[in-house]
CSV table of C-alpha atoms and ligand atoms in Angstrom, one decimal:
chain,number,residue,atom,x,y,z
A,1,UNK,CA,22.1,-8.7,-127.9
A,2,UNK,CA,20.8,-12.2,-127.5
A,3,UNK,CA,22.5,-15.2,-128.6
A,4,UNK,CA,20.7,-18.6,-128.8
A,5,UNK,CA,22.3,-21.9,-128.0
A,6,UNK,CA,22.9,-23.3,-131.5
A,7,UNK,CA,24.6,-26.5,-130.2
A,8,UNK,CA,21.5,-27.9,-128.5
A,9,UNK,CA,19.5,-30.7,-130.2
A,10,UNK,CA,16.6,-29.7,-132.4
A,11,UNK,CA,14.0,-30.2,-129.8
A,12,UNK,CA,15.8,-28.6,-126.9
A,13,UNK,CA,17.1,-25.7,-129.1
A,14,UNK,CA,13.4,-25.0,-129.9
A,15,UNK,CA,12.5,-25.2,-126.3
A,16,UNK,CA,15.5,-23.0,-125.2
A,17,UNK,CA,14.6,-20.6,-128.0
A,18,UNK,CA,11.1,-20.3,-126.6
A,19,UNK,CA,12.3,-19.9,-123.0
A,20,UNK,CA,14.7,-17.3,-124.2
A,21,UNK,CA,12.0,-15.4,-126.0
A,22,UNK,CA,9.7,-15.6,-123.1
A,23,UNK,CA,12.2,-14.5,-120.5
A,24,UNK,CA,13.5,-11.9,-122.8
A,25,UNK,CA,10.0,-10.6,-123.3
A,26,UNK,CA,9.2,-10.5,-119.7
A,27,UNK,CA,12.5,-8.9,-119.0
A,28,UNK,CA,11.7,-6.2,-121.5
A,29,UNK,CA,8.4,-5.5,-119.9
A,30,UNK,CA,10.0,-5.6,-116.4
A,31,UNK,CA,12.8,-3.3,-117.4
A,32,UNK,CA,10.5,-0.9,-119.0
A,33,UNK,CA,8.5,-0.6,-115.8
A,34,UNK,CA,11.7,1.0,-114.5
A,35,UNK,CA,12.3,3.3,-117.4
A,36,UNK,CA,15.0,5.2,-115.6
A,37,UNK,CA,17.2,2.2,-115.2
A,38,UNK,CA,20.3,2.3,-117.4
A,39,UNK,CA,20.7,-0.4,-119.9
A,40,UNK,CA,24.2,-1.2,-118.8
A,41,UNK,CA,25.2,-1.2,-122.4
A,42,UNK,CA,27.8,1.1,-123.9
A,43,UNK,CA,26.3,2.9,-126.9
A,44,UNK,CA,28.6,3.8,-129.8
A,45,UNK,CA,28.7,7.4,-128.9
A,46,UNK,CA,28.5,7.1,-125.1
A,47,UNK,CA,32.0,8.2,-124.0
A,48,UNK,CA,31.4,11.9,-124.4
A,49,UNK,CA,28.5,11.7,-121.9
A,50,UNK,CA,28.7,11.5,-118.1
A,51,UNK,CA,25.2,10.2,-117.6
A,52,UNK,CA,23.8,7.1,-119.2
A,53,UNK,CA,21.2,7.5,-121.9
A,54,UNK,CA,17.7,7.4,-120.5
A,55,UNK,CA,16.1,4.0,-121.1
A,56,UNK,CA,12.8,5.3,-122.3
A,57,UNK,CA,14.6,7.7,-124.6
A,58,UNK,CA,16.6,4.7,-125.9
A,59,UNK,CA,13.4,2.7,-126.5
A,60,UNK,CA,11.9,5.8,-128.3
A,61,UNK,CA,14.9,6.2,-130.5
A,62,UNK,CA,15.8,2.6,-131.2
A,63,UNK,CA,15.2,1.6,-134.8
A,64,UNK,CA,16.3,-2.0,-134.5
A,65,UNK,CA,12.8,-3.5,-134.8
A,66,UNK,CA,12.4,-1.8,-138.2
A,67,UNK,CA,15.9,-1.6,-139.7
A,68,UNK,CA,16.8,-5.2,-138.8
A,69,UNK,CA,15.4,-5.9,-142.3
A,70,UNK,CA,18.6,-4.3,-143.6
A,71,UNK,CA,21.0,-6.7,-141.9
A,72,UNK,CA,22.2,-8.3,-145.2
A,73,UNK,CA,22.7,-5.0,-146.9
A,74,UNK,CA,24.5,-3.7,-143.8
A,75,UNK,CA,26.9,-6.6,-143.7
A,76,UNK,CA,27.5,-6.5,-147.5
A,77,UNK,CA,28.3,-2.8,-147.1
A,78,UNK,CA,30.6,-3.4,-144.2
A,79,UNK,CA,32.5,-6.2,-146.0
A,80,UNK,CA,33.0,-3.9,-149.0
A,81,UNK,CA,34.2,-1.1,-146.8
A,82,UNK,CA,36.6,-3.3,-144.8
A,83,UNK,CA,38.0,-4.8,-148.1
A,84,UNK,CA,38.7,-1.3,-149.4
A,85,UNK,CA,40.3,-0.3,-146.0
A,86,UNK,CA,42.7,-3.2,-146.2
A,87,UNK,CA,43.5,-2.7,-149.9
A,88,UNK,CA,44.3,0.9,-149.1
A,89,UNK,CA,46.5,-0.3,-146.1
A,90,UNK,CA,44.3,1.6,-143.7
A,91,UNK,CA,43.9,-1.6,-141.7
A,92,UNK,CA,46.1,-4.7,-141.9
A,93,UNK,CA,44.9,-7.5,-144.2
A,94,UNK,CA,44.8,-10.1,-141.4
A,95,UNK,CA,42.5,-7.9,-139.3
A,96,UNK,CA,40.3,-7.3,-142.3
A,97,UNK,CA,40.0,-11.1,-142.8
A,98,UNK,CA,39.0,-11.5,-139.2
A,99,UNK,CA,36.4,-8.8,-139.5
A,100,UNK,CA,35.0,-10.2,-142.7
A,101,UNK,CA,34.8,-13.7,-141.4
A,102,UNK,CA,33.0,-12.5,-138.3
A,103,UNK,CA,30.5,-10.5,-140.4
A,104,UNK,CA,29.8,-13.6,-142.5
A,105,UNK,CA,29.1,-15.6,-139.3
A,106,UNK,CA,26.8,-12.9,-138.0
A,107,UNK,CA,24.8,-12.9,-141.2
A,108,UNK,CA,24.3,-16.7,-140.7
A,109,UNK,CA,23.4,-16.2,-137.1
A,110,UNK,CA,20.8,-13.6,-137.9
A,111,UNK,CA,19.3,-15.5,-140.9
A,112,UNK,CA,19.1,-18.7,-138.9
A,113,UNK,CA,17.4,-17.0,-136.0
A,114,UNK,CA,20.3,-17.8,-133.7
A,115,UNK,CA,20.9,-14.1,-133.1
A,116,UNK,CA,17.9,-11.9,-132.5
A,117,UNK,CA,18.7,-8.3,-132.9
A,118,UNK,CA,18.1,-6.5,-129.6
A,119,UNK,CA,16.4,-3.1,-129.6
A,120,UNK,CA,18.8,-1.9,-126.9
A,121,UNK,CA,21.5,-1.8,-129.5
A,122,UNK,CA,19.9,1.3,-131.0
A,123,UNK,CA,20.0,0.3,-134.6
A,124,UNK,CA,21.0,-2.7,-136.9
A,125,UNK,CA,24.5,-1.2,-137.5
A,126,UNK,CA,25.2,-1.3,-133.8
A,127,UNK,CA,23.7,-4.7,-133.4
A,128,UNK,CA,26.2,-6.1,-135.9
A,129,UNK,CA,29.2,-4.1,-134.6
A,130,UNK,CA,28.5,-5.1,-131.0
A,131,UNK,CA,28.2,-8.7,-132.0
A,132,UNK,CA,31.4,-8.5,-133.9
A,133,UNK,CA,33.1,-7.0,-130.9
A,134,UNK,CA,31.9,-10.0,-128.8
A,135,UNK,CA,33.3,-12.3,-131.4
A,136,UNK,CA,36.7,-10.8,-132.3
A,137,UNK,CA,37.3,-8.2,-129.7
A,138,UNK,CA,38.4,-4.5,-130.1
A,139,UNK,CA,39.6,-5.1,-133.7
A,140,UNK,CA,35.9,-4.9,-134.6
A,141,UNK,CA,36.1,-1.2,-133.9
A,142,UNK,CA,38.4,-0.8,-137.0
A,143,UNK,CA,35.5,-1.6,-139.3
A,144,UNK,CA,34.1,1.9,-138.9
A,145,UNK,CA,37.3,3.7,-139.9
A,146,UNK,CA,36.5,6.5,-142.4
A,147,UNK,CA,32.8,5.7,-142.3
A,148,UNK,CA,29.8,7.2,-140.4
A,149,UNK,CA,26.4,5.6,-139.8
A,150,UNK,CA,25.2,8.3,-142.1
A,151,UNK,CA,26.8,7.0,-145.3
A,152,UNK,CA,26.4,3.5,-143.9
A,153,UNK,CA,22.6,3.8,-143.7
A,154,UNK,CA,22.4,5.6,-147.0
A,155,UNK,CA,24.3,2.6,-148.6
A,156,UNK,CA,22.1,0.0,-147.0
A,157,UNK,CA,19.0,1.9,-148.2
A,158,UNK,CA,20.3,2.0,-151.8
A,159,UNK,CA,21.2,-1.7,-151.8
A,160,UNK,CA,17.8,-2.5,-150.4
A,161,UNK,CA,16.1,-0.3,-153.0
A,162,UNK,CA,18.0,-2.0,-155.8
A,163,UNK,CA,16.8,-5.4,-154.5
A,164,UNK,CA,13.1,-4.4,-154.2
A,165,UNK,CA,13.0,-2.5,-157.5
A,166,UNK,CA,14.2,-5.8,-159.1
A,167,UNK,CA,11.5,-7.7,-157.3
A,168,UNK,CA,8.8,-5.2,-158.2
A,169,UNK,CA,9.9,-5.2,-161.8
A,170,UNK,CA,9.7,-8.9,-161.9
A,171,UNK,CA,6.2,-8.9,-160.4
A,172,UNK,CA,5.1,-6.4,-163.0
A,173,UNK,CA,6.6,-8.5,-165.8
A,174,UNK,CA,4.4,-11.4,-164.6
A,175,UNK,CA,1.3,-9.1,-164.7
A,176,UNK,CA,2.1,-7.7,-168.1
A,177,UNK,CA,2.6,-11.2,-169.5
A,178,UNK,CA,-0.7,-12.3,-168.1
A,179,UNK,CA,-2.5,-9.2,-169.6
A,180,UNK,CA,-1.2,-9.9,-173.1
A,181,UNK,CA,-2.3,-13.5,-172.7
A,182,UNK,CA,-5.8,-12.4,-171.6
A,183,UNK,CA,-5.9,-9.9,-174.4
A,184,UNK,CA,-5.2,-12.7,-176.8
A,185,UNK,CA,-7.7,-15.1,-175.3
A,186,UNK,CA,-10.5,-12.5,-175.2
A,187,UNK,CA,-9.7,-10.4,-178.2
A,188,UNK,CA,-13.0,-11.3,-179.9
A,189,UNK,CA,-15.1,-11.0,-176.8
A,190,UNK,CA,-17.1,-7.9,-176.6
A,191,UNK,CA,-17.6,-6.0,-173.4
A,192,UNK,CA,-19.0,-2.6,-172.6
A,193,UNK,CA,-16.6,0.3,-172.5
A,194,UNK,CA,-17.7,2.8,-169.9
A,195,UNK,CA,-17.4,6.5,-169.4
A,196,UNK,CA,-18.8,8.0,-166.2
A,197,UNK,CA,-19.6,4.4,-165.3
A,198,UNK,CA,-22.3,4.6,-167.9
A,199,UNK,CA,-22.3,2.1,-170.8
A,200,UNK,CA,-20.6,4.0,-173.6
A,201,UNK,CA,-19.5,1.9,-176.5
A,202,UNK,CA,-18.8,-1.8,-177.1
A,203,UNK,CA,-15.1,-2.7,-177.1
A,204,UNK,CA,-13.0,-5.8,-177.5
A,205,UNK,CA,-12.1,-7.2,-174.1
A,206,UNK,CA,-8.6,-7.5,-175.5
A,207,UNK,CA,-8.5,-3.8,-175.9
A,208,UNK,CA,-9.5,-3.4,-172.3
A,209,UNK,CA,-6.7,-5.6,-171.0
A,210,UNK,CA,-4.2,-3.9,-173.3
A,211,UNK,CA,-5.1,-0.5,-171.8
A,212,UNK,CA,-3.8,-1.9,-168.5
A,213,UNK,CA,-0.9,-3.5,-170.1
A,214,UNK,CA,0.3,-0.1,-171.3
A,215,UNK,CA,-0.2,1.4,-167.9
A,216,UNK,CA,1.9,-1.3,-166.2
A,217,UNK,CA,4.4,-1.0,-169.0
A,218,UNK,CA,5.0,2.6,-168.1
A,219,UNK,CA,5.2,1.7,-164.4
A,220,UNK,CA,8.0,-0.7,-165.2
A,221,UNK,CA,9.8,1.9,-167.2
A,222,UNK,CA,9.4,4.3,-164.4
A,223,UNK,CA,11.2,1.8,-162.1
A,224,UNK,CA,14.0,1.3,-164.6
A,225,UNK,CA,14.5,5.0,-164.8
A,226,UNK,CA,14.5,5.4,-161.1
A,227,UNK,CA,17.0,2.5,-160.8
A,228,UNK,CA,19.6,4.6,-162.5
A,229,UNK,CA,19.4,7.2,-159.7
A,230,UNK,CA,19.4,4.6,-157.0
A,231,UNK,CA,22.4,2.8,-158.4
A,232,UNK,CA,24.8,5.4,-157.0
A,233,UNK,CA,27.1,4.6,-154.1
A,234,UNK,CA,27.1,7.0,-151.2
A,235,UNK,CA,29.7,5.0,-149.3
A,236,UNK,CA,32.8,7.2,-148.5
A,237,UNK,CA,30.8,10.3,-147.8
A,238,UNK,CA,31.3,9.6,-144.1
A,239,UNK,CA,29.3,11.9,-141.8
A,240,UNK,CA,28.7,14.4,-144.6
A,241,UNK,CA,32.0,16.2,-145.2
A,242,UNK,CA,34.3,13.4,-146.1
A,243,UNK,CA,37.2,11.7,-144.3
A,244,UNK,CA,40.8,12.5,-143.4
A,245,UNK,CA,41.7,8.9,-144.0
A,246,UNK,CA,42.9,7.8,-147.5
A,247,UNK,CA,39.6,5.9,-148.3
A,248,UNK,CA,38.8,4.9,-151.8
A,249,UNK,CA,35.1,5.5,-152.5
A,250,UNK,CA,35.4,4.4,-156.1
A,251,UNK,CA,36.7,1.0,-155.0
A,252,UNK,CA,33.8,0.6,-152.5
A,253,UNK,CA,31.4,1.5,-155.3
A,254,UNK,CA,32.9,-1.3,-157.5
A,255,UNK,CA,32.8,-3.8,-154.7
A,256,UNK,CA,29.2,-3.2,-154.0
A,257,UNK,CA,28.3,-3.3,-157.7
A,258,UNK,CA,27.0,0.2,-157.9
A,259,UNK,CA,27.2,1.8,-161.4
A,260,UNK,CA,28.2,5.3,-160.2
A,261,UNK,CA,29.6,7.3,-157.3
A,262,UNK,CA,28.2,10.3,-155.4
A,263,UNK,CA,29.6,13.7,-156.4
A,264,UNK,CA,29.0,15.6,-153.2
A,265,UNK,CA,29.4,14.0,-149.8
A,266,UNK,CA,26.7,16.2,-148.2
A,267,UNK,CA,24.2,15.3,-150.8
A,268,UNK,CA,25.1,11.7,-150.5
A,269,UNK,CA,23.9,11.4,-146.9
A,270,UNK,CA,21.3,14.1,-146.7
A,271,UNK,CA,18.7,13.4,-149.4
A,272,UNK,CA,16.0,10.7,-149.4
A,273,UNK,CA,14.6,11.8,-152.8
A,274,UNK,CA,15.1,8.3,-154.2
A,275,UNK,CA,12.8,6.9,-151.5
A,276,UNK,CA,10.3,9.5,-152.4
A,277,UNK,CA,10.6,8.6,-156.0
A,278,UNK,CA,10.3,4.9,-155.2
A,279,UNK,CA,7.1,5.4,-153.1
A,280,UNK,CA,5.7,7.7,-155.8
A,281,UNK,CA,6.3,4.9,-158.4
A,282,UNK,CA,4.6,2.4,-155.9
A,283,UNK,CA,1.7,4.8,-155.5
A,284,UNK,CA,1.2,5.0,-159.3
A,285,UNK,CA,1.3,1.2,-159.6
A,286,UNK,CA,-1.2,0.9,-156.7
A,287,UNK,CA,-3.4,3.5,-158.3
A,288,UNK,CA,-3.5,1.5,-161.5
A,289,UNK,CA,-4.2,-1.7,-159.6
A,290,UNK,CA,-6.9,-0.1,-157.5
A,291,UNK,CA,-8.8,1.1,-160.6
A,292,UNK,CA,-8.5,-2.4,-162.1
A,293,UNK,CA,-9.7,-3.8,-158.7
A,294,UNK,CA,-12.7,-1.5,-158.7
A,295,UNK,CA,-13.8,-2.8,-162.1
A,296,UNK,CA,-13.4,-6.4,-161.0
A,297,UNK,CA,-15.3,-5.8,-157.8
A,298,UNK,CA,-18.2,-4.1,-159.7
A,299,UNK,CA,-18.1,-6.7,-162.5
A,300,UNK,CA,-18.3,-9.6,-160.1
A,301,UNK,CA,-21.4,-8.3,-158.4
A,302,UNK,CA,-24.8,-9.9,-159.3
A,303,UNK,CA,-25.8,-6.5,-160.7
A,304,UNK,CA,-23.1,-6.7,-163.4
A,305,UNK,CA,-22.2,-10.4,-163.3
A,306,UNK,CA,-19.7,-9.9,-166.1
A,307,UNK,CA,-16.9,-11.9,-164.5
A,308,UNK,CA,-16.3,-14.8,-162.2
A,309,UNK,CA,-13.4,-14.6,-159.8
A,310,UNK,CA,-12.4,-18.1,-158.8
A,311,UNK,CA,-13.4,-19.4,-155.3
A,312,UNK,CA,-9.7,-19.7,-154.5
A,313,UNK,CA,-9.5,-15.9,-154.5
A,314,UNK,CA,-12.9,-15.1,-152.9
A,315,UNK,CA,-14.2,-15.0,-149.4
A,316,UNK,CA,-17.5,-15.8,-147.8
A,317,UNK,CA,-19.5,-14.2,-145.1
A,318,UNK,CA,-19.8,-15.5,-141.5
A,319,UNK,CA,-23.5,-14.7,-141.5
A,320,UNK,CA,-24.8,-14.5,-145.0
A,321,UNK,CA,-24.2,-17.9,-146.6
A,322,UNK,CA,-24.8,-16.8,-150.2
A,323,UNK,CA,-22.1,-14.2,-150.2
A,324,UNK,CA,-19.0,-14.4,-152.4
A,325,UNK,CA,-16.8,-11.4,-151.8
A,326,UNK,CA,-13.9,-10.0,-153.9
A,327,UNK,CA,-11.8,-9.4,-150.7
A,328,UNK,CA,-8.5,-9.7,-152.4
A,329,UNK,CA,-9.3,-7.0,-154.9
A,330,UNK,CA,-10.7,-4.9,-152.0
A,331,UNK,CA,-7.6,-5.3,-150.0
A,332,UNK,CA,-5.4,-4.3,-152.9
A,333,UNK,CA,-7.6,-1.2,-153.3
A,334,UNK,CA,-7.2,-0.6,-149.5
A,335,UNK,CA,-3.5,-1.0,-149.5
A,336,UNK,CA,-3.4,1.7,-152.1
A,337,UNK,CA,-4.4,4.1,-149.4
A,338,UNK,CA,-1.6,2.9,-147.2
A,339,UNK,CA,1.0,3.5,-149.8
A,340,UNK,CA,-0.3,7.0,-150.6
A,341,UNK,CA,-0.1,7.6,-146.8
A,342,UNK,CA,3.5,6.5,-146.9
A,343,UNK,CA,4.3,8.9,-149.7
A,344,UNK,CA,2.8,11.8,-147.7
A,345,UNK,CA,4.6,10.6,-144.7
A,346,UNK,CA,8.1,10.7,-146.3
A,347,UNK,CA,7.5,13.9,-148.1
A,348,UNK,CA,6.5,15.5,-144.8
A,349,UNK,CA,9.4,14.0,-142.9
A,350,UNK,CA,11.9,15.5,-145.4
A,351,UNK,CA,10.2,18.9,-145.6
A,352,UNK,CA,12.2,21.7,-144.2
A,353,UNK,CA,15.0,19.5,-142.8
A,354,UNK,CA,18.2,21.6,-142.6
A,355,UNK,CA,21.3,20.0,-144.2
A,356,UNK,CA,22.8,17.6,-143.7
A,357,UNK,CA,21.8,14.5,-141.7
A,358,UNK,CA,19.0,14.7,-139.1
A,359,UNK,CA,17.7,11.9,-137.0
A,360,UNK,CA,14.2,12.6,-138.4
A,361,UNK,CA,15.5,10.7,-141.5
A,362,UNK,CA,15.4,7.5,-139.6
A,363,UNK,CA,11.6,7.6,-140.0
A,364,UNK,CA,12.1,7.0,-143.7
A,365,UNK,CA,12.2,3.3,-143.2
A,366,UNK,CA,8.7,2.3,-142.0
A,367,UNK,CA,7.1,4.0,-145.1
A,368,UNK,CA,9.8,2.6,-147.4
A,369,UNK,CA,9.5,-1.0,-146.2
A,370,UNK,CA,5.7,-0.8,-146.0
A,371,UNK,CA,5.4,0.5,-149.5
A,372,UNK,CA,7.8,-2.1,-150.9
A,373,UNK,CA,6.0,-4.9,-149.1
A,374,UNK,CA,2.5,-3.7,-149.9
A,375,UNK,CA,3.2,-3.0,-153.6
A,376,UNK,CA,5.2,-6.2,-154.4
A,377,UNK,CA,2.6,-8.4,-152.6
A,378,UNK,CA,-0.3,-6.6,-154.2
A,379,UNK,CA,1.1,-7.0,-157.8
A,380,UNK,CA,1.8,-10.6,-157.1
A,381,UNK,CA,-1.6,-11.6,-155.6
A,382,UNK,CA,-3.5,-9.4,-158.1
A,383,UNK,CA,-1.8,-11.3,-161.0
A,384,UNK,CA,-2.7,-14.6,-159.5
A,385,UNK,CA,-6.3,-13.6,-158.9
A,386,UNK,CA,-6.7,-12.2,-162.4
A,387,UNK,CA,-5.3,-15.4,-163.9
A,388,UNK,CA,-8.2,-17.2,-162.0
A,389,UNK,CA,-10.9,-14.8,-163.2
A,390,UNK,CA,-12.9,-15.4,-166.4
A,391,UNK,CA,-15.4,-13.3,-168.4
A,392,UNK,CA,-19.0,-14.5,-168.5
A,393,UNK,CA,-19.0,-14.5,-172.3
A,394,UNK,CA,-22.6,-15.7,-172.8
A,395,UNK,CA,-24.1,-13.0,-170.6
A,396,UNK,CA,-21.8,-10.3,-172.1
A,397,UNK,CA,-22.9,-11.3,-175.6
A,398,UNK,CA,-26.6,-11.0,-174.8
A,399,UNK,CA,-26.2,-7.7,-173.0
A,400,UNK,CA,-24.0,-6.0,-175.6
A,401,UNK,CA,-26.3,-7.1,-178.4
A,402,UNK,CA,-29.3,-5.4,-176.8
A,403,UNK,CA,-27.8,-2.2,-175.6
A,404,UNK,CA,-28.2,1.4,-176.5
A,405,UNK,CA,-24.4,1.7,-176.6
A,406,UNK,CA,-24.6,1.5,-180.4
A,407,UNK,CA,-26.0,5.0,-180.6
A,408,UNK,CA,-22.6,6.4,-181.7
A,409,UNK,CA,-22.8,4.1,-184.7
A,410,UNK,CA,-26.1,5.7,-185.8
A,411,UNK,CA,-24.7,9.2,-185.4
A,412,UNK,CA,-21.5,8.2,-187.4
A,413,UNK,CA,-23.8,6.5,-190.1
A,414,UNK,CA,-25.5,9.9,-190.6
A,415,UNK,CA,-22.1,11.6,-190.8
A,416,UNK,CA,-21.1,9.2,-193.5
A,417,UNK,CA,-24.3,10.4,-195.3
A,418,UNK,CA,-22.9,13.9,-195.1
A,419,UNK,CA,-24.8,15.2,-192.2
A,420,UNK,CA,-22.9,17.5,-189.8
A,421,UNK,CA,-22.0,15.6,-186.6
A,422,UNK,CA,-23.9,17.9,-184.3
A,423,UNK,CA,-27.1,17.4,-186.3
A,424,UNK,CA,-26.5,13.6,-186.5
A,425,UNK,CA,-26.0,13.6,-182.7
A,426,UNK,CA,-29.3,15.5,-182.2
A,427,UNK,CA,-31.3,13.1,-184.4
A,428,UNK,CA,-29.7,10.1,-182.7
A,429,UNK,CA,-30.6,11.5,-179.3
A,430,UNK,CA,-34.2,11.6,-180.3
A,431,UNK,CA,-34.0,8.0,-181.5
A,432,UNK,CA,-32.4,6.9,-178.2
A,433,UNK,CA,-35.2,8.6,-176.2
A,434,UNK,CA,-37.7,6.9,-178.5
A,435,UNK,CA,-36.1,3.5,-177.8
A,436,UNK,CA,-36.1,4.1,-174.1
A,437,UNK,CA,-39.8,5.1,-174.2
A,438,UNK,CA,-40.7,2.0,-176.3
A,439,UNK,CA,-38.4,-0.2,-174.1
A,440,UNK,CA,-36.7,-1.6,-177.1
A,441,UNK,CA,-33.1,-1.7,-178.4
A,442,UNK,CA,-31.6,0.2,-181.4
A,443,UNK,CA,-31.4,-2.8,-183.8
A,444,UNK,CA,-35.0,-3.6,-183.1
A,445,UNK,CA,-36.4,-0.3,-184.3
A,446,UNK,CA,-37.9,-0.6,-187.8
A,447,UNK,CA,-36.5,1.3,-190.8
A,448,UNK,CA,-39.8,3.1,-191.1
A,449,UNK,CA,-39.4,4.5,-187.6
A,450,UNK,CA,-35.8,5.4,-188.3
A,451,UNK,CA,-36.9,7.2,-191.5
A,452,UNK,CA,-39.4,9.1,-189.4
A,453,UNK,CA,-36.4,10.7,-187.7
A,454,UNK,CA,-34.3,11.2,-190.8
A,455,UNK,CA,-34.8,10.2,-194.4
A,456,UNK,CA,-31.1,9.4,-194.9
A,457,UNK,CA,-31.5,6.0,-193.1
A,458,UNK,CA,-31.5,2.9,-195.4
A,459,UNK,CA,-31.5,-0.8,-194.9
A,460,UNK,CA,-27.6,-0.8,-194.6
A,461,UNK,CA,-28.0,0.9,-191.2
A,462,UNK,CA,-28.6,-2.5,-189.7
A,463,UNK,CA,-25.2,-3.7,-190.9
A,464,UNK,CA,-23.7,-1.1,-188.6
A,465,UNK,CA,-26.0,-1.9,-185.7
A,466,UNK,CA,-24.2,-4.9,-184.2
A,467,UNK,CA,-21.5,-4.7,-181.6
A,468,UNK,CA,-19.1,-6.5,-183.9
A,469,UNK,CA,-19.7,-4.0,-186.7
A,470,UNK,CA,-19.4,-1.2,-184.3
A,471,UNK,CA,-16.0,-2.5,-183.1
A,472,UNK,CA,-14.7,-3.3,-186.6
A,473,UNK,CA,-15.8,0.0,-188.1
A,474,UNK,CA,-13.2,1.8,-185.8
A,475,UNK,CA,-10.4,2.5,-188.2
A,476,UNK,CA,-8.4,5.0,-186.2
A,477,UNK,CA,-5.0,4.3,-184.7
A,478,UNK,CA,-4.9,2.2,-181.5
A,479,UNK,CA,-8.7,1.7,-181.7
A,480,UNK,CA,-10.7,-1.3,-180.4
A,481,UNK,CA,-11.2,-2.9,-183.8
A,482,UNK,CA,-10.3,-6.5,-183.8
A,483,UNK,CA,-7.5,-5.9,-186.4
A,484,UNK,CA,-6.1,-3.1,-184.3
A,485,UNK,CA,-6.2,-5.2,-181.1
A,486,UNK,CA,-4.4,-8.0,-182.9
A,487,UNK,CA,-1.7,-5.5,-183.9
A,488,UNK,CA,-1.5,-4.1,-180.4
A,489,UNK,CA,-1.0,-7.7,-179.1
A,490,UNK,CA,1.9,-8.2,-181.4
A,491,UNK,CA,3.5,-4.9,-180.3
A,492,UNK,CA,2.9,-5.7,-176.6
A,493,UNK,CA,4.5,-9.1,-177.1
A,494,UNK,CA,7.6,-7.4,-178.5
A,495,UNK,CA,7.7,-5.1,-175.5
A,496,UNK,CA,7.5,-8.1,-173.1
A,497,UNK,CA,10.6,-9.6,-174.6
A,498,UNK,CA,12.7,-6.5,-173.7
B,1,LIG,N1,19.4,4.6,-137.6
B,1,LIG,C1,19.9,5.8,-138.2
B,1,LIG,C2,19.0,6.1,-139.5
B,1,LIG,O1,18.4,5.3,-140.0
B,1,LIG,C3,21.3,5.6,-138.7
B,1,LIG,C4,22.1,6.8,-138.8
B,1,LIG,C5,22.4,7.4,-137.4
B,1,LIG,N2,23.2,8.5,-137.6
B,1,LIG,C6,23.3,9.5,-136.7
B,1,LIG,N3,24.0,10.5,-136.9
B,1,LIG,N4,22.7,9.4,-135.5
B,1,LIG,O2,19.0,7.2,-140.0
């Protein structure tokens, strides 16, 4: 464990810090050159062994560089455990006070950068315990009474998950709020709705944004539901079978603000299903984002030119000066692959593991931390980028007015004149092919020509042949009609408030 000199002046402490880091780094490289050299450090479990742990094996198995992220959760868990131990008279109150004060100091030391967790300490739990021993002596060893690193790490993970689920939920709230705003701003703007990436029917842009609002709404609900299963304290399960000491798991649960307590100590330390569930929820969020990104990337190309992403969220090319790339959207789409990979990774790590704890489970943290970081940052940056993206309304108006995507209106017009839909579809197909041949659009075909296909056509056909009419004639539930979109916006606003 390294300890920086906190008493030095600002300048010299920075210099010392640098020297410390450099020497430490070169020491690390030097020491690793002699991988058989013992670390000289006593590991928590060392006493049973006659030979020191191989240095390369220690480097291989150390998780400090990854699990140091959990230092606050670890210290919080230890303070709760020690408080409970003293309340149950398992350790004297005075000693508990010393331990807790020491832990609070260590939290400061780590957060200020004065203490840099050392990989040779094996994991973050040991970093903290060893530092406590340096500070208060052998009393530090009492902290671990009635506890194992197995329930300790399970507790840290659940506390971490509660925190990141909160952050992700907040980020999603921001996105949902923006989508409702966008839906409101653009509710009368007409865009193409696509199926098979072919222009299908005109829709209100508000309807489009609300489609995503509903997806992210479910994503948020999924997180809330998952939170209930995460919010269960595993502390007090010890290694997996419980403890002979009179520990009070319910009290630890209360102190850590968990809503519920494990029922089975083996289950409490052996499963990582909540991590799998969390990464699945992240994967679904990323899937939604990545589909949205795909639209934005396509729509910002000169071929589509439906939207303008602000310069502040676009990149250029080092060789082609005209380029404006939607890199942020592409990166969000790319990170989706990473998160899916993490899901596969944790599922595979857990597959076939015999009960109860196995060290394989330490490999749960890189996919967990990476998924949380990638998903929270993606939702946040995507929201910011979307807020700085506008629709090219003029171009969309011209394009939607001239397009063949009103063909469904013609078919449904004939259905209203009592023709079976299949027949109406067949006739309309012929009309579309005629329009393509004549290089014209449906509203520009004369009534005479229409009548040549079917004598049910009258002048009133043209009333139906505008994108606005097409949209407004949709009367079914949840449709794209302007009235329906307005209703959906009101409902969405109500859901935002919850
Ligand atoms: N670093 C370990 C992990 O994350 C902590 C638990 C170690 N337990 C053990 N029995 N070796 O899983």
